């Protein structure tokens, strides 16, 4: 405010005048946002400086210039400065005796200013300048920000009241108008009453001290009561609409948030399923690679067996070539046969021990497979229990939706019944409906939260089941790898034993070639050894064939388990997709219910507005009937007055005739 004071002093000096000391003192004591210069005689230079300052001042919201004895030029300068102001809300120009120029400046202010909401013009004699006041009234008709106007003691005649009535028919923002202590009269009052049905914003109109009949004042009061009721109902409706819009917006946000959460969970499930499918595909590829390796090993073993058979054929040819020497070596062959029989028994014992060990390992693997199957059965039972829980949750959700539908139908019945009631029953119905909508929304939110919690629990159980399946698969793969390692060790051991036996046979053949004198015994021994080797080779071939068949059976069982697991995963995936579809359908049904509720609310609003419009039409018809009745009563009163005047004229004429007759002259005085 110190800056405002300095600017005022500077502008006064620039115009060649000294600033007023009283104004400087008021500016020094100026409270924030309020400039009070009441009862200060302001010069034209001061008004010019204040007008220039008010064009750009952004801190003043109240300007009080009552009883300042403003001249025409000073008032015009001040009001021209206020035309460009956008901050001042309250303007007091009481007791400044504004004339035609000031009234026209006020009209210009009302046309251009868009911030003043309260204007006090008491004791200014604006109504004595009819043309200027008509321009002021036209400006008031086009103003959209003024809320309160004080025109007390302004010598407003019935013509000025008619101009104000025309302005009120076009103005939609003025709420309070004070016209007390003017000269409006009967005609002006009727003009104002006729303008009030087209103005629904004005709810306070003071007309005391204007020589207006009581019936006109009562009509004005009734119109003001109607406008006040309209204002209160419109404010209540706006507040209710604002609250409902907030609730609808909150529900939409909550709905979108829940939908986004559901979509996120669905995306997570899809990602998890894709990850599990990729992991299962990788496991299948690894198993296929392991099977290919096993096939290659078996093919190598077959090639080695063929090579052993070829070597055996060569040894038979050599034995035939040395058949002549076998007779001489029979005795030695017997001794060697005994030794060979001992070795053969030892080898049979070792083979039996290995076979018993392999059988024990196979039985252990079978027991583990049974345990794994039991675990898989238990997991299937858990999945079935989860499916039953899902079915129960769906049944509960369907019952909730049926209950909601029943409540919606009950609400529609209540709405149809409430349409037949009066205005007070409509308000009660709106309150009951709001409570019911809140209860329904809370119930829907609780049911949605419970369903989401159940879906989350089911998702957690599904994840735990998938983890258990992955652990079972890992255990099966590890056990299968151990069995394959043991099979490989057995095959390697058999191959080493066969190589050792072949080396021994070659060494014996070489010794027989060197010692032909001992050939017969050596040939017999060799023939026996070859027969033993053939028998051992056939036994080993049978063992290899049995192990191969066992390996194929294990592979078939693993492939069956993998197929069952894949089928189970696909079935669970399909069930999850179906569940997601049902949830989406339920969400759509809830959305449809909410749309029905919104439609019912809109229908209720339309019926309320129709009812209010019907009430307003009835009120306007009642007002027009009252006006006609008042006119008829006035006409009857006028006829009675004319009859009374005629009777008085007749009586006066008779008295005059009687007084002027000769009988009157002859009669003695009383």
XYZ file of C-alpha atoms in Angstrom:
670
model
C 0.000 0.000 0.000
C 2.967 2.322 0.416
C 3.579 1.924 -3.291
C -0.064 2.907 -3.967
C 0.458 6.066 -1.878
C 3.623 7.025 -3.761
C 1.934 6.445 -7.111
C -0.978 8.671 -6.055
C 1.410 11.468 -5.038
C 3.369 11.151 -8.282
C 0.273 11.278 -10.485
C -1.056 14.327 -8.619
C 2.242 16.173 -9.102
C 2.383 15.197 -12.782
C -1.045 16.766 -13.290
C 0.161 19.936 -11.574
C -1.788 19.550 -8.322
C -0.863 18.775 -4.753
C -2.096 15.508 -3.228
C -4.760 15.869 -0.560
C -3.442 15.325 2.943
C -6.592 13.566 4.138
C -6.355 11.119 1.255
C -2.679 10.482 2.036
C -3.554 9.781 5.660
C -6.266 7.329 4.595
C -3.839 5.624 2.225
C -1.257 5.351 4.998
C -3.793 3.696 7.332
C -5.164 1.524 4.500
C -6.039 -2.064 5.516
C -5.218 -4.801 3.073
C -7.717 -5.065 0.206
C -9.992 -2.170 1.315
C -9.880 1.565 0.447
C -12.240 3.684 2.600
C -12.482 7.356 1.578
C -15.936 7.993 3.049
C -16.819 11.648 3.932
C -13.662 12.901 2.157
C -14.151 15.758 -0.301
C -12.275 14.515 -3.360
C -11.103 16.999 -5.971
C -11.076 16.403 -9.702
C -7.285 15.873 -9.709
C -7.575 13.304 -6.925
C -10.333 11.499 -8.844
C -8.207 11.525 -12.017
C -5.200 10.059 -10.151
C -7.342 7.426 -8.403
C -8.955 6.478 -11.736
C -5.564 5.894 -13.327
C -4.399 3.863 -10.334
C -7.549 1.743 -10.229
C -7.025 0.669 -13.852
C -3.978 -1.420 -12.849
C -4.389 -1.935 -9.108
C -4.535 -5.651 -8.252
C -4.920 -5.553 -4.446
C -8.136 -3.611 -3.740
C -11.372 -5.591 -3.548
C -13.513 -2.970 -1.721
C -13.791 0.722 -2.617
C -15.905 2.983 -0.347
C -16.547 6.521 -1.684
C -19.743 7.413 0.220
C -20.519 11.102 0.936
C -17.440 12.346 -0.978
C -19.272 15.206 -2.792
C -17.991 14.020 -6.144
C -18.390 16.380 -9.080
C -19.638 15.196 -12.461
C -16.145 15.203 -13.940
C -14.558 13.507 -10.913
C -17.181 10.773 -10.794
C -16.776 10.166 -14.536
C -12.973 9.887 -14.212
C -13.258 7.453 -11.293
C -15.833 5.270 -13.033
C -13.821 5.238 -16.285
C -10.820 3.965 -14.332
C -12.953 1.235 -12.753
C -14.148 0.045 -16.194
C -10.802 -1.695 -16.813
C -10.443 -3.029 -13.243
C -10.890 -6.792 -12.694
C -10.306 -7.022 -8.916
C -12.809 -4.690 -7.167
C -15.856 -6.601 -5.889
C -17.599 -3.984 -3.699
C -18.252 -0.335 -4.692
C -20.034 2.209 -2.436
C -21.042 5.579 -3.999
C -23.657 6.569 -1.418
C -24.627 10.257 -1.108
C -22.635 11.755 -3.997
C -25.555 13.441 -5.813
C -24.657 11.914 -9.160
C -26.330 13.583 -12.143
C -26.799 12.708 -15.825
C -23.097 12.328 -16.675
C -22.473 10.226 -13.572
C -25.482 8.023 -14.352
C -24.229 7.446 -17.915
C -20.758 6.648 -16.534
C -22.373 4.100 -14.201
C -24.079 2.517 -17.236
C -20.709 2.319 -19.030
C -19.210 0.754 -15.891
C -21.924 -1.945 -15.814
C -21.318 -2.716 -19.498
C -17.511 -3.029 -19.336
C -16.677 -4.144 -15.791
C -16.846 -7.907 -15.131
C -15.854 -8.051 -11.451
C -18.120 -5.763 -9.369
C -20.675 -7.833 -7.466
C -22.103 -5.226 -5.043
C -22.967 -1.615 -5.968
C -24.405 0.902 -3.462
C -25.972 4.072 -5.017
C -28.127 5.347 -2.150
C -29.003 9.099 -2.040
C -27.905 10.028 -5.560
C -31.134 11.191 -7.308
C -30.494 9.010 -10.353
C -34.195 8.823 -11.236
C -34.494 12.557 -11.996
C -32.531 12.054 -15.248
C -34.848 9.787 -17.210
C -32.686 9.301 -20.341
C -29.528 8.677 -18.343
C -31.391 6.283 -16.000
C -32.797 4.431 -19.042
C -29.216 3.959 -20.328
C -28.217 2.762 -16.825
C -31.107 0.231 -16.859
C -30.141 -1.079 -20.302
C -26.568 -1.564 -19.090
C -27.929 -3.419 -16.036
C -29.861 -5.747 -18.365
C -26.646 -6.826 -20.111
C -24.533 -7.170 -16.930
C -23.727 -10.744 -15.818
C -21.675 -10.280 -12.609
C -23.608 -7.848 -10.373
C -25.322 -9.593 -7.438
C -26.478 -6.719 -5.189
C -27.742 -3.226 -6.155
C -28.833 -0.503 -3.685
C -30.958 2.305 -5.235
C -32.613 3.744 -2.136
C -33.670 7.420 -2.151
C -32.913 8.061 -5.837
C -36.204 9.759 -6.884
C -37.061 6.869 -9.220
C -40.477 7.390 -10.805
C -42.835 4.857 -12.378
C -41.008 5.338 -15.719
C -37.692 4.477 -14.112
C -39.365 1.463 -12.503
C -40.584 0.357 -15.934
C -37.018 0.647 -17.271
C -35.788 -1.399 -14.311
C -38.531 -3.971 -14.986
C -37.346 -4.335 -18.583
C -33.796 -4.754 -17.301
C -34.891 -7.452 -14.818
C -36.502 -9.493 -17.586
C -33.096 -9.782 -19.309
C -30.762 -9.879 -16.291
C -29.937 -13.343 -14.920
C -27.380 -12.540 -12.206
C -28.867 -9.854 -9.922
C -30.050 -11.407 -6.668
C -30.789 -8.412 -4.361
C -32.366 -5.062 -5.367
C -33.242 -2.324 -2.857
C -35.690 0.325 -4.175
C -36.994 1.727 -0.905
C -38.026 5.357 -0.494
C -38.530 6.249 -4.173
C -41.571 7.429 -6.174
C -42.412 4.207 -8.008
C -46.158 4.207 -7.352
C -48.824 1.785 -8.564
C -47.772 1.718 -12.229
C -44.140 1.116 -11.437
C -45.051 -1.603 -8.940
C -47.227 -3.384 -11.504
C -44.424 -3.182 -14.073
C -42.012 -4.738 -11.596
C -44.533 -7.475 -10.686
C -45.081 -8.274 -14.361
C -41.331 -8.623 -14.934
C -40.732 -10.970 -12.013
C -42.127 -14.220 -13.587
C -39.382 -14.005 -16.240
C -36.634 -13.424 -13.673
C -35.649 -16.422 -11.550
C -32.406 -15.076 -10.073
C -33.761 -12.172 -7.980
C -34.759 -13.363 -4.531
C -34.791 -10.040 -2.544
C -36.665 -6.925 -3.696
C -37.343 -4.110 -1.199
C -40.147 -1.669 -2.190
C -41.125 -0.006 1.084
C -41.907 3.727 1.007
C -42.922 3.870 -2.684
C -46.731 4.390 -2.401
C -47.324 0.869 -3.750
C -50.566 -0.926 -2.782
C -50.407 -3.849 -0.412
C -51.580 -6.403 -2.947
C -48.681 -5.480 -5.263
C -46.261 -5.792 -2.361
C -47.738 -9.179 -1.498
C -47.364 -10.304 -5.115
C -43.732 -9.173 -5.009
C -43.178 -11.083 -1.778
C -44.734 -14.210 -3.276
C -42.524 -13.933 -6.345
C -39.467 -13.465 -4.117
C -40.454 -16.502 -2.056
C -40.741 -18.572 -5.231
C -37.339 -17.366 -6.438
C -35.807 -18.106 -3.039
C -37.267 -21.594 -3.172
C -35.918 -22.016 -6.681
C -32.498 -20.823 -5.543
C -32.441 -23.216 -2.604
C -33.669 -26.138 -4.719
C -31.161 -25.333 -7.469
C -28.340 -25.123 -4.928
C -29.432 -28.407 -3.366
C -29.673 -30.028 -6.793
C -26.259 -28.698 -7.745
C -24.788 -29.997 -4.501
C -26.433 -33.393 -5.025
C -25.328 -33.508 -8.646
C -21.788 -32.607 -7.570
C -21.804 -35.333 -4.903
C -23.237 -37.879 -7.346
C -20.701 -36.922 -10.008
C -17.915 -37.357 -7.475
C -19.294 -40.757 -6.454
C -19.654 -41.830 -10.098
C -16.128 -40.623 -10.861
C -14.810 -42.465 -7.799
C -16.624 -45.643 -8.867
C -15.293 -45.320 -12.415
C -11.751 -44.847 -11.108
C -12.137 -47.815 -8.773
C -13.553 -49.881 -11.622
C -10.736 -48.946 -13.983
C -8.184 -49.658 -11.241
C -9.700 -53.090 -10.590
C -9.832 -53.806 -14.314
C -6.163 -52.815 -14.697
C -5.236 -55.024 -11.727
C -7.143 -57.910 -13.282
C -5.435 -57.371 -16.623
C -2.045 -57.263 -14.880
C -2.785 -60.552 -13.118
C -3.919 -62.089 -16.414
C -0.715 -60.874 -18.114
C 1.344 -62.305 -15.265
C -0.472 -65.638 -15.583
C 0.129 -65.657 -19.319
C 3.809 -64.884 -18.791
C 4.091 -67.648 -16.176
C 2.357 -70.122 -18.484
C 4.610 -69.149 -21.390
C 7.650 -69.510 -19.141
C 6.487 -72.940 -17.937
C 5.786 -74.042 -21.525
C 9.250 -72.895 -22.575
C 10.797 -74.755 -19.622
C 8.844 -77.925 -20.471
C 9.896 -77.630 -24.132
C 13.522 -77.265 -23.046
C 13.179 -80.352 -20.821
C 11.648 -82.322 -23.679
C 14.508 -81.255 -25.949
C 17.058 -82.327 -23.328
C 15.329 -85.694 -22.937
C 15.282 -86.149 -26.715
C 19.003 -85.396 -26.874
C 19.646 -87.920 -24.077
C 17.618 -90.560 -25.944
C 19.567 -89.869 -29.120
C 22.826 -90.323 -27.198
C 21.508 -93.615 -25.779
C 20.610 -94.808 -29.268
C 24.088 -93.927 -30.513
C 25.644 -95.848 -27.591
C 23.430 -98.869 -28.332
C 24.419 -98.738 -32.008
C 28.091 -98.656 -30.999
C 27.532 -101.684 -28.778
C 25.860 -103.496 -31.659
C 28.866 -102.761 -33.906
C 31.238 -104.047 -31.246
C 29.131 -107.217 -30.884
C 29.322 -107.757 -34.645
C 33.100 -107.334 -34.495
C 33.238 -109.881 -31.660
C 31.197 -112.334 -33.712
C 33.569 -111.874 -36.687
C 36.526 -112.534 -34.397
C 34.721 -115.588 -33.066
C 34.262 -116.869 -36.645
C 37.978 -116.420 -37.300
C 38.786 -118.288 -34.115
C 36.517 -121.147 -35.225
C 38.370 -121.345 -38.546
C 41.648 -121.489 -36.689
C 40.197 -124.142 -34.382
C 39.192 -126.252 -37.408
C 42.678 -125.868 -38.869
C 44.119 -127.014 -35.570
C 41.588 -129.847 -35.142
C 44.255 -132.410 -35.823
C 46.203 -131.173 -32.788
C 43.193 -131.361 -30.434
C 43.431 -135.103 -29.932
C 46.912 -134.830 -28.482
C 45.881 -132.072 -26.108
C 42.791 -133.738 -24.586
C 44.438 -134.471 -21.253
C 45.659 -130.936 -20.919
C 42.252 -129.724 -22.011
C 40.582 -131.636 -19.178
C 42.811 -129.975 -16.611
C 42.246 -126.660 -18.261
C 38.505 -127.434 -18.398
C 38.436 -127.872 -14.646
C 40.207 -124.565 -14.172
C 37.869 -122.944 -16.692
C 34.852 -124.413 -14.895
C 36.049 -122.860 -11.661
C 36.561 -119.519 -13.358
C 33.160 -119.848 -15.029
C 31.491 -120.483 -11.666
C 33.207 -117.434 -10.234
C 32.095 -115.342 -13.183
C 28.550 -116.680 -12.844
C 28.547 -115.703 -9.175
C 29.817 -112.227 -10.049
C 27.192 -111.902 -12.821
C 24.482 -113.044 -10.386
C 25.643 -110.468 -7.857
C 25.611 -107.746 -10.531
C 22.184 -108.882 -11.708
C 20.825 -108.830 -8.135
C 22.287 -105.357 -7.667
C 20.693 -104.139 -10.914
C 17.368 -105.693 -9.841
C 17.580 -103.904 -6.485
C 18.305 -100.642 -8.285
C 15.365 -101.241 -10.637
C 13.049 -101.999 -7.695
C 14.213 -98.797 -5.977
C 13.546 -96.854 -9.201
C 10.074 -98.464 -9.411
C 9.358 -97.477 -5.807
C 10.426 -93.900 -6.550
C 8.199 -93.897 -9.629
C 5.299 -95.083 -7.454
C 6.033 -92.310 -4.954
C 6.089 -89.807 -7.781
C 2.768 -91.135 -9.081
C 1.300 -90.825 -5.589
C 2.519 -87.236 -5.427
C 0.991 -86.559 -8.837
C -2.326 -88.070 -7.621
C -2.193 -85.887 -4.518
C -1.551 -82.824 -6.668
C -4.517 -83.790 -8.852
C -6.705 -84.047 -5.729
C -5.525 -80.583 -4.657
C -6.356 -79.220 -8.093
C -9.829 -80.794 -7.857
C -10.351 -79.185 -4.438
C -9.297 -75.820 -5.850
C -11.746 -76.337 -8.722
C -14.523 -77.043 -6.210
C -13.605 -73.844 -4.337
C -13.786 -71.958 -7.625
C -17.196 -73.464 -8.349
C -18.447 -72.441 -4.887
C -17.092 -68.908 -5.425
C -18.886 -68.738 -8.775
C -22.138 -69.910 -7.183
C -21.775 -67.276 -4.474
C -21.108 -64.597 -7.102
C -24.201 -65.693 -9.082
C -26.303 -65.496 -5.886
C -24.919 -62.016 -5.201
C -25.784 -60.879 -8.735
C -29.326 -62.319 -8.346
C -29.696 -60.475 -5.060
C -28.498 -57.262 -6.711
C -31.008 -57.753 -9.535
C -33.803 -58.264 -6.994
C -32.733 -55.089 -5.213
C -32.663 -53.196 -8.501
C -36.213 -54.410 -9.326
C -37.348 -53.380 -5.822
C -35.785 -49.958 -6.383
C -37.691 -49.618 -9.686
C -40.966 -50.500 -7.930
C -40.255 -47.957 -5.218
C -39.476 -45.362 -7.893
C -42.822 -46.001 -9.651
C -44.674 -45.686 -6.346
C -42.815 -42.540 -5.345
C -43.713 -40.781 -8.625
C -47.325 -40.448 -7.395
C -46.393 -38.570 -4.261
C -45.863 -34.862 -3.562
C -42.722 -32.791 -3.567
C -41.807 -33.726 -0.015
C -42.053 -37.428 -0.850
C -39.726 -36.873 -3.858
C -37.072 -35.454 -1.582
C -37.463 -38.376 0.844
C -37.207 -40.782 -2.087
C -33.985 -39.144 -3.267
C -32.482 -39.560 0.207
C -33.574 -43.211 0.418
C -32.293 -43.900 -3.092
C -28.941 -42.302 -2.282
C -28.605 -44.499 0.810
C -29.607 -47.590 -1.148
C -27.130 -46.779 -3.944
C -24.389 -46.323 -1.351
C -25.320 -49.645 0.269
C -25.342 -51.385 -3.122
C -22.018 -49.859 -4.110
C -20.479 -50.888 -0.772
C -21.897 -54.382 -1.179
C -20.533 -54.606 -4.734
C -17.134 -53.387 -3.623
C -17.053 -55.923 -0.771
C -18.058 -58.764 -3.097
C -15.444 -57.684 -5.653
C -12.791 -57.540 -2.949
C -13.704 -61.021 -1.697
C -13.609 -62.412 -5.237
C -10.243 -60.802 -5.852
C -8.900 -62.262 -2.608
C -10.170 -65.728 -3.587
C -8.651 -65.371 -7.048
C -5.344 -64.364 -5.467
C -5.469 -67.372 -3.099
C -6.223 -69.676 -6.006
C -3.390 -68.143 -7.984
C -1.041 -68.735 -5.043
C -2.206 -72.355 -4.780
C -1.735 -72.788 -8.532
C 1.805 -71.423 -8.286
C 2.575 -73.783 -5.393
C 1.238 -76.725 -7.415
C 3.367 -75.722 -10.388
C 6.412 -75.506 -8.110
C 5.662 -79.003 -6.759
C 5.295 -80.310 -10.327
C 8.633 -78.747 -11.268
C 10.272 -80.351 -8.220
C 8.779 -83.745 -9.106
C 10.027 -83.382 -12.685
C 13.518 -82.476 -11.448
C 13.545 -85.527 -9.108
C 12.399 -87.824 -11.932
C 15.052 -86.438 -14.247
C 17.756 -86.875 -11.608
C 16.684 -90.486 -10.928
C 16.548 -91.221 -14.616
C 20.070 -89.814 -15.032
C 21.329 -91.997 -12.179
C 19.772 -95.106 -13.735
C 21.306 -94.279 -17.102
C 24.710 -93.727 -15.482
C 24.477 -97.117 -13.792
C 23.493 -98.724 -17.109
C 26.460 -97.091 -18.824
C 28.790 -98.347 -16.077
C 27.448 -101.888 -16.480
C 27.906 -101.749 -20.246
C 31.460 -100.448 -19.861
C 32.265 -103.222 -17.418
C 30.848 -105.871 -19.801
C 32.859 -104.391 -22.661
C 36.076 -104.480 -20.604
C 35.440 -108.087 -19.591
C 34.866 -109.089 -23.214
C 38.079 -107.360 -24.273
C 39.994 -109.144 -21.517
C 38.541 -112.512 -22.542
C 39.425 -111.901 -26.211
C 42.979 -111.047 -25.209
C 43.237 -114.250 -23.183
C 41.940 -116.299 -26.145
C 44.459 -114.745 -28.512
C 47.259 -115.434 -26.052
C 46.193 -119.094 -25.803
C 46.034 -119.454 -29.600
C 49.516 -118.042 -29.885
C 50.802 -120.544 -27.302
C 49.120 -123.405 -29.202
C 50.798 -122.348 -32.455
C 54.166 -122.304 -30.771
C 53.697 -125.741 -29.162
C 52.236 -128.066 -31.798
C 53.176 -131.066 -29.740
C 50.618 -129.874 -27.175
C 48.046 -128.842 -29.836
C 45.438 -131.540 -29.179
C 45.073 -130.667 -25.533
C 45.192 -126.957 -26.356
C 42.585 -127.321 -29.168
C 40.214 -129.168 -26.867
C 40.702 -126.523 -24.220
C 40.197 -123.786 -26.817
C 37.048 -125.436 -28.134
C 35.677 -125.623 -24.634
C 36.658 -122.042 -24.009
C 34.972 -120.954 -27.265
C 31.785 -122.783 -26.304
C 31.860 -121.138 -22.883
C 32.486 -117.773 -24.470
C 29.570 -118.271 -26.882
C 27.284 -119.194 -24.012
C 28.506 -116.191 -22.002
C 28.099 -113.940 -25.067
C 24.545 -115.194 -25.614
C 23.767 -114.601 -21.937
C 25.254 -111.122 -22.124
C 23.245 -110.432 -25.312
C 20.077 -111.512 -23.526
C 20.963 -109.275 -20.576
C 21.597 -106.344 -22.963
C 18.274 -107.007 -24.683
C 16.484 -107.038 -21.307
C 18.178 -103.810 -20.257
C 17.276 -102.264 -23.617
C 13.631 -103.225 -23.211
C 13.660 -101.868 -19.641
C 15.181 -98.625 -20.890
C 12.493 -98.376 -23.580
C 9.791 -98.983 -20.966
C 11.260 -96.283 -18.709
C 11.380 -93.889 -21.649
C 7.762 -94.703 -22.513
C 6.730 -94.103 -18.890
C 8.595 -90.798 -18.829
C 6.947 -89.731 -22.099
C 3.522 -90.723 -20.690
C 4.153 -88.735 -17.504
C 5.325 -85.762 -19.572
C 2.201 -85.994 -21.738
C 0.005 -86.196 -18.658
C 1.734 -83.186 -17.136
C 1.374 -81.234 -20.400
C -2.314 -82.186 -20.579
C -2.775 -81.143 -16.925
C -1.052 -77.796 -17.557
C -3.166 -77.201 -20.678
C -6.350 -78.114 -18.769
C -5.419 -75.733 -15.922
C -4.647 -73.056 -18.511
C -8.058 -73.571 -20.183
C -9.789 -73.407 -16.789
C -7.964 -70.180 -15.949
C -8.985 -68.720 -19.296
C -12.609 -69.747 -18.676
C -12.440 -68.245 -15.204
C -11.042 -65.009 -16.630
C -13.854 -64.965 -19.204
C -16.458 -65.473 -16.470
C -14.902 -62.705 -14.386
C -14.989 -60.371 -17.374
C -18.645 -61.298 -17.991
C -19.419 -60.609 -14.340
C -17.648 -57.274 -14.578
C -19.720 -56.457 -17.669
C -22.901 -57.411 -15.770
C -21.898 -55.165 -12.874
C -21.238 -52.371 -15.347
C -24.701 -52.920 -16.842
C -26.219 -52.738 -13.354
C -24.423 -49.487 -12.696
C -25.664 -48.137 -16.029
C -29.211 -49.119 -15.015
C -28.758 -47.265 -11.718
C -27.503 -44.210 -13.608
C -30.480 -44.443 -15.987
C -32.849 -44.619 -13.003
C -31.153 -41.574 -11.503
C -31.498 -39.689 -14.792
C -35.153 -40.718 -15.047
C -35.722 -39.533 -11.465
C -34.073 -36.213 -12.270
C -36.247 -35.828 -15.387
C -39.419 -36.573 -13.413
C -38.338 -34.149 -10.669
C -37.623 -31.427 -13.234
C -40.989 -32.099 -14.936
C -42.710 -31.904 -11.573
C -40.933 -28.658 -10.737
C -41.811 -27.182 -14.138
C -45.441 -28.214 -13.615
C -45.374 -26.551 -10.185
C -43.877 -23.418 -11.720
C -46.556 -23.403 -14.426
C -49.255 -23.818 -11.788
C -47.699 -21.002 -9.753
C -47.582 -18.748 -12.815
C -51.239 -19.608 -13.567
C -52.154 -18.842 -9.946
C -50.303 -15.530 -10.186
C -52.108 -14.639 -13.421
C -55.464 -15.578 -11.833
C -54.634 -13.477 -8.777
C -53.720 -10.584 -11.047
C -57.035 -10.944 -12.927
C -58.887 -11.131 -9.616
C -57.078 -8.022 -8.397
C -57.997 -6.193 -11.622
C -61.620 -7.255 -11.235
C -61.630 -6.078 -7.625
C -60.092 -2.764 -8.674
C -62.735 -2.389 -11.388
C -65.510 -3.188 -8.875
C -64.027 -0.655 -6.465
C -63.899 1.919 -9.247
C -67.537 1.200 -10.153
C -68.486 1.550 -6.482
C -66.641 4.865 -6.255
C -68.420 6.077 -9.392
C -71.768 5.016 -7.934
C -70.925 6.747 -4.668
C -69.927 9.885 -6.591
C -73.145 9.726 -8.611
C -75.198 9.306 -5.434
C -73.358 12.233 -3.821
C -73.940 14.338 -6.962
C -77.633 13.392 -6.944
C -77.919 14.189 -3.250
C -76.193 17.522 -3.742
C -78.463 18.291 -6.674
C -81.583 17.420 -4.638
C -80.339 19.492 -1.713
C -79.575 22.369 -4.019
C -83.029 22.087 -5.615
C -84.685 21.917 -2.234
C -82.682 24.860 -0.931
C -83.487 26.953 -4.017
C -87.271 26.161 -4.066
C -89.975 28.718 -2.718
C -91.010 26.244 -0.097
C -87.482 26.547 1.356
C -87.843 30.347 1.431
C -91.262 30.231 3.117
C -90.284 27.694 5.727
C -89.190 29.175 9.044
C -85.610 28.668 10.115
C -84.988 25.925 12.566
